[in-house]
Coordinates of C-alpha atoms in Angstrom, one line a residue:
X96 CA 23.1 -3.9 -5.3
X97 CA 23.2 -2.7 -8.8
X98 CA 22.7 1.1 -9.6
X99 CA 19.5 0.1 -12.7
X100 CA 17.7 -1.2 -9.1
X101 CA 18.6 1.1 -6.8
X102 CA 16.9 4.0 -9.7
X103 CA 13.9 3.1 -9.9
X104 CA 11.0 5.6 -10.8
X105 CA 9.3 7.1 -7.6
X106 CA 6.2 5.4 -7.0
X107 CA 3.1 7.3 -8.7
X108 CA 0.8 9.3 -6.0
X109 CA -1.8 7.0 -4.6
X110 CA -5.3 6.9 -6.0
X111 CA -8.2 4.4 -5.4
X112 CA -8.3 3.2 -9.6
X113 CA -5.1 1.8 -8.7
X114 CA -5.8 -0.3 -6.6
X115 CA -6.3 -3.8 -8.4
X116 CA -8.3 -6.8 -8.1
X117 CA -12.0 -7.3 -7.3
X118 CA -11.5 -9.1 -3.6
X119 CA -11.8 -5.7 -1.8
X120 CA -14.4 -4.0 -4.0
X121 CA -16.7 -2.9 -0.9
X122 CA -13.7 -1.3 0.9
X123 CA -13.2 0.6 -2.1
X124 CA -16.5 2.0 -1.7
X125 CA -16.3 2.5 1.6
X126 CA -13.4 4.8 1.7
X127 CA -14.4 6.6 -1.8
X128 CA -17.5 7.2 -0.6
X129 CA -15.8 9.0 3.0
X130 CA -18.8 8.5 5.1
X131 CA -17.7 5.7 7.6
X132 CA -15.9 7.6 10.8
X133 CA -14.1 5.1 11.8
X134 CA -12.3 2.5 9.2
X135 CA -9.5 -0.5 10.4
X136 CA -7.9 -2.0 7.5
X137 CA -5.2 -5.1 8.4
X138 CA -3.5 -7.2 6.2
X139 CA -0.6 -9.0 5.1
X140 CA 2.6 -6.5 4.4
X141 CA 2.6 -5.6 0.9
X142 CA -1.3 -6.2 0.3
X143 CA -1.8 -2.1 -0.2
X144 CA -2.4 -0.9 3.1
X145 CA -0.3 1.9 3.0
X146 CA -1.3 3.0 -0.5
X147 CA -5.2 2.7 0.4
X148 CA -4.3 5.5 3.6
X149 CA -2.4 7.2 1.6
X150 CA -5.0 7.9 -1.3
X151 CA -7.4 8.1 1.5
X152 CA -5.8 11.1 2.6
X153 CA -5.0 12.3 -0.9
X154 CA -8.5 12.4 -1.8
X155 CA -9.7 14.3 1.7
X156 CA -7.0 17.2 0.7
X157 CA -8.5 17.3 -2.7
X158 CA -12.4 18.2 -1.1
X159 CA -10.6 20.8 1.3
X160 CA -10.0 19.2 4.3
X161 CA -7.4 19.3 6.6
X162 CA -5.7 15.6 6.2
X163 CA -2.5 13.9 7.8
X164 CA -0.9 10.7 7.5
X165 CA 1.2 8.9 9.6
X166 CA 3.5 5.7 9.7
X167 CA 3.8 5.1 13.1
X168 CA 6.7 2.5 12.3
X169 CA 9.0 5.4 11.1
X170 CA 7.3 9.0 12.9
X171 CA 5.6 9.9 16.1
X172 CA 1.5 10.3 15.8
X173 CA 1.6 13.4 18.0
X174 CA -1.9 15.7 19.6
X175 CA -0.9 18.1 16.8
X176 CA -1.2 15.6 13.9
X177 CA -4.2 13.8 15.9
X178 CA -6.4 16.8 15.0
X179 CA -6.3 16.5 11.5
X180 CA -10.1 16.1 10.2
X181 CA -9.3 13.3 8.3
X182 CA -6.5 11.1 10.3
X183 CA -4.9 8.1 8.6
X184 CA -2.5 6.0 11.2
X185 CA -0.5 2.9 9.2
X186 CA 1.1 0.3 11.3
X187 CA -1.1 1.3 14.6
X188 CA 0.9 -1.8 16.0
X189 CA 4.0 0.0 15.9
X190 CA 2.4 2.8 18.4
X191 CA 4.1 3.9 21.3
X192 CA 2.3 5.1 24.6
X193 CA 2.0 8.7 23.5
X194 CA 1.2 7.3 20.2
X195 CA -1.7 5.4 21.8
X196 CA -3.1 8.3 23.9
X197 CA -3.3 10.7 21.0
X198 CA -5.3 8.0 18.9
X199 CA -7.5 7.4 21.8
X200 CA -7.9 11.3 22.1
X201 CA -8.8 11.6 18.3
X202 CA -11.6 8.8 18.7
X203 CA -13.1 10.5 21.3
X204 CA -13.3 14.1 19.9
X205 CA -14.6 12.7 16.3
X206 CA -17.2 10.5 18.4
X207 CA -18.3 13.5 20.3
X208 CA -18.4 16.1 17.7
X209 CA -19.3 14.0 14.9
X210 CA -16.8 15.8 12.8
X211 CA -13.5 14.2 11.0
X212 CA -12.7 10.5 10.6
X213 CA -10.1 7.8 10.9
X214 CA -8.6 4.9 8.9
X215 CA -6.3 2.8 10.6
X216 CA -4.2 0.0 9.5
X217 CA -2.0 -2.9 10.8
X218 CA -0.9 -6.6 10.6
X219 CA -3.4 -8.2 12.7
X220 CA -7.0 -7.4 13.1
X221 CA -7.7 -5.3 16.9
X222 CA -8.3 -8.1 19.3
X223 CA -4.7 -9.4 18.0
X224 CA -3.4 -5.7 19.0
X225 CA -0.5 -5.0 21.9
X226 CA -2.3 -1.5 22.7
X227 CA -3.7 -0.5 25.8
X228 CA -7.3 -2.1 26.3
X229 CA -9.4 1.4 26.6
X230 CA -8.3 2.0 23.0
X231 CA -9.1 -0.9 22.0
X232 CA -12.6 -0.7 22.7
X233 CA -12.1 2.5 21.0
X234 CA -11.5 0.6 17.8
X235 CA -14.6 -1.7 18.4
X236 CA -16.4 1.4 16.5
X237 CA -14.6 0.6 13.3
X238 CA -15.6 -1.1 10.1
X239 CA -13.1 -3.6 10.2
X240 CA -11.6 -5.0 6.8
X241 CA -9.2 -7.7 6.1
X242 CA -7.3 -6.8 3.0
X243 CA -7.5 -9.6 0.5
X244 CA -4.0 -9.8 -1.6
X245 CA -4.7 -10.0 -5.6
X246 CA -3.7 -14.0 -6.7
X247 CA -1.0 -14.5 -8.3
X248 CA -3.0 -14.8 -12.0
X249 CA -4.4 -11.2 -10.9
X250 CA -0.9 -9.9 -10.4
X251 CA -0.2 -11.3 -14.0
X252 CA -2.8 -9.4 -15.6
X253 CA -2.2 -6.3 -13.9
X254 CA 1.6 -6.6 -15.4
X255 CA 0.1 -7.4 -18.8
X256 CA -1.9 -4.8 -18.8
X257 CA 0.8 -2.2 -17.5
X258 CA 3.3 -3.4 -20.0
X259 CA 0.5 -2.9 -23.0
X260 CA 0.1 0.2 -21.8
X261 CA 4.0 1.0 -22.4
X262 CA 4.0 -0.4 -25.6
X263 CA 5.5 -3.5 -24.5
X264 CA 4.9 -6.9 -25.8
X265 CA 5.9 -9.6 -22.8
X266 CA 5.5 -13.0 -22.8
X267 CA 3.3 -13.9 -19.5
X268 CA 6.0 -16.3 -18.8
X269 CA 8.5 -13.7 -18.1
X270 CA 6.2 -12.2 -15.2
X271 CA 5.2 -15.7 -13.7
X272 CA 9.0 -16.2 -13.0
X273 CA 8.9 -12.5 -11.4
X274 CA 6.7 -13.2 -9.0
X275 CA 8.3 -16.3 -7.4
X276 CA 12.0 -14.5 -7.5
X277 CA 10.9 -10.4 -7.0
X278 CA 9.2 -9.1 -4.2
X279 CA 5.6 -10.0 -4.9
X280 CA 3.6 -6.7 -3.7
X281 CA 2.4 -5.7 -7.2
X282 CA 3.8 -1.7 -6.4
X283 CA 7.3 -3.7 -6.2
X284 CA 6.6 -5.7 -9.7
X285 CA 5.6 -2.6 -11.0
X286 CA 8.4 -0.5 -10.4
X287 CA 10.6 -3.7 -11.6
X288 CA 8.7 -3.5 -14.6
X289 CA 9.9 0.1 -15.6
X290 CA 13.7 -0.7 -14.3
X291 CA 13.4 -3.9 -16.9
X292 CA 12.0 -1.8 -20.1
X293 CA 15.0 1.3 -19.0
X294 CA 17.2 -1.9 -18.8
X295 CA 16.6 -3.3 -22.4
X296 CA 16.6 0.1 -24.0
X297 CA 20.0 1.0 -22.4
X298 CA 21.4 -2.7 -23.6
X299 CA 19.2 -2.3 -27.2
X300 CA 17.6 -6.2 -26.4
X301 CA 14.3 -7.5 -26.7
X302 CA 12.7 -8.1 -23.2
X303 CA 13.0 -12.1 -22.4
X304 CA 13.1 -14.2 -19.5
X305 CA 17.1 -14.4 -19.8
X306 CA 17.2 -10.6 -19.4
X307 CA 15.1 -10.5 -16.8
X308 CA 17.3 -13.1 -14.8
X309 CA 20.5 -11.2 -15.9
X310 CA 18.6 -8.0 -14.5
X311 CA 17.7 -9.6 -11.0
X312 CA 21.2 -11.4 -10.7
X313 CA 22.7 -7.8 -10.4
X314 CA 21.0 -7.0 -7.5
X315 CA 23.5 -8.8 -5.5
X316 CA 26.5 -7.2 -7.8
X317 CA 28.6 -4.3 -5.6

């Protein structure tokens, strides 16, 4: 794969006004707002599950509390992690039987004390779930949210409106043709956005929908 894709800019930190689209305006609310105790997100991958936990957690370390998140596809949820106030678990379906027993541990404590609070995500909504059936019931005290993934005109405008903001006139053309031949979670089109600017400066061209093709056909160059 070529170098120009391989660099691209770390992903900004998480916050909640980056979020776009208008489909999941009460969940917005809901986790801004850091009332609700228990919160189950699921949704297609790439629909901003991960960055909704993770600035979910940002914003509990900004008002003082003690916050953790983990991605249970890639690290353990341990009883030491569990006891965070505010506990955000991605891919719960990834959870292995100690995994599952520290969740179910944390749901009890922040039930019986009435202090902390979890967010959970995954693929499929609970019932769908391989866990074991007492944390399951567990999770029937969530508010349970299905993710809504911003249309593909949505994902446009949000490109527009990132390349205005870098000074950069593109024709909407170019970015319909990146969403049916990028990955099409907008953090993905986003970050290809700012490899495709650093790839015209370098080359001193005007961004067009040639570029852009010469630009993705590297990613299969050595």
């Amino acid at each position: 794969m070529n170098q120009l894709l391989l660099d691209f800019p770390p992903p900004s930190e998480p916050a909640f006004d980056a979020f776009l689209g208008q489909a999941n305006a009460e969940l917005l609310h809901v986790l801004q707002a850091g009332q609700a105790p228990f919160v189950y997100l699921w949704g297609e991958a790439g629909s901003g599950k991960s960055h909704l936990l993770r600035a979910w957690t940002a914003q509990a370390g900004e008002q003082g509390k003690t916050a953790c998140y983990v991605d249970v596809a890639g690290q353990a949820l341990t009883e030491d992690k569990a006891q965070a106030e505010r506990l955000a678990v991605d891919q719960v379906e990834c959870l292995d039987e100690a995994g599952q027993a520290a969740l179910f541990n944390a749901f009890n404590r922040i039930r019986q004390s009435g202090q902390g609070a979890l967010l959970l995500s995954a693929s499929c909504a609970p019932a769908a779930l391989a866990v074991r059936e007492d944390l399951r019931t567990r999770m029937g005290y969530c508010l349970v949210y299905e993710i809504r993934p911003l249309s593909d005109e949505e994902k446009i405008h949000a490109l527009i409106q990132a390349a205005q903001a870098r000074q950069l006139h593109i024709s909407p053309d170019i970015f319909r043709y990146l969403i049916n031949h990028w990955r099409r979670d907008i953090d993905s089109l986003l970050r290809l956005l700012d490899a495709l600017d650093r790839y015209a400066v370098t080359r001193q061209r005007t961004i067009t929908l040639a570029l852009l093709k010469q630009l993705l056909q590297q990613q299969d160059t050595p």
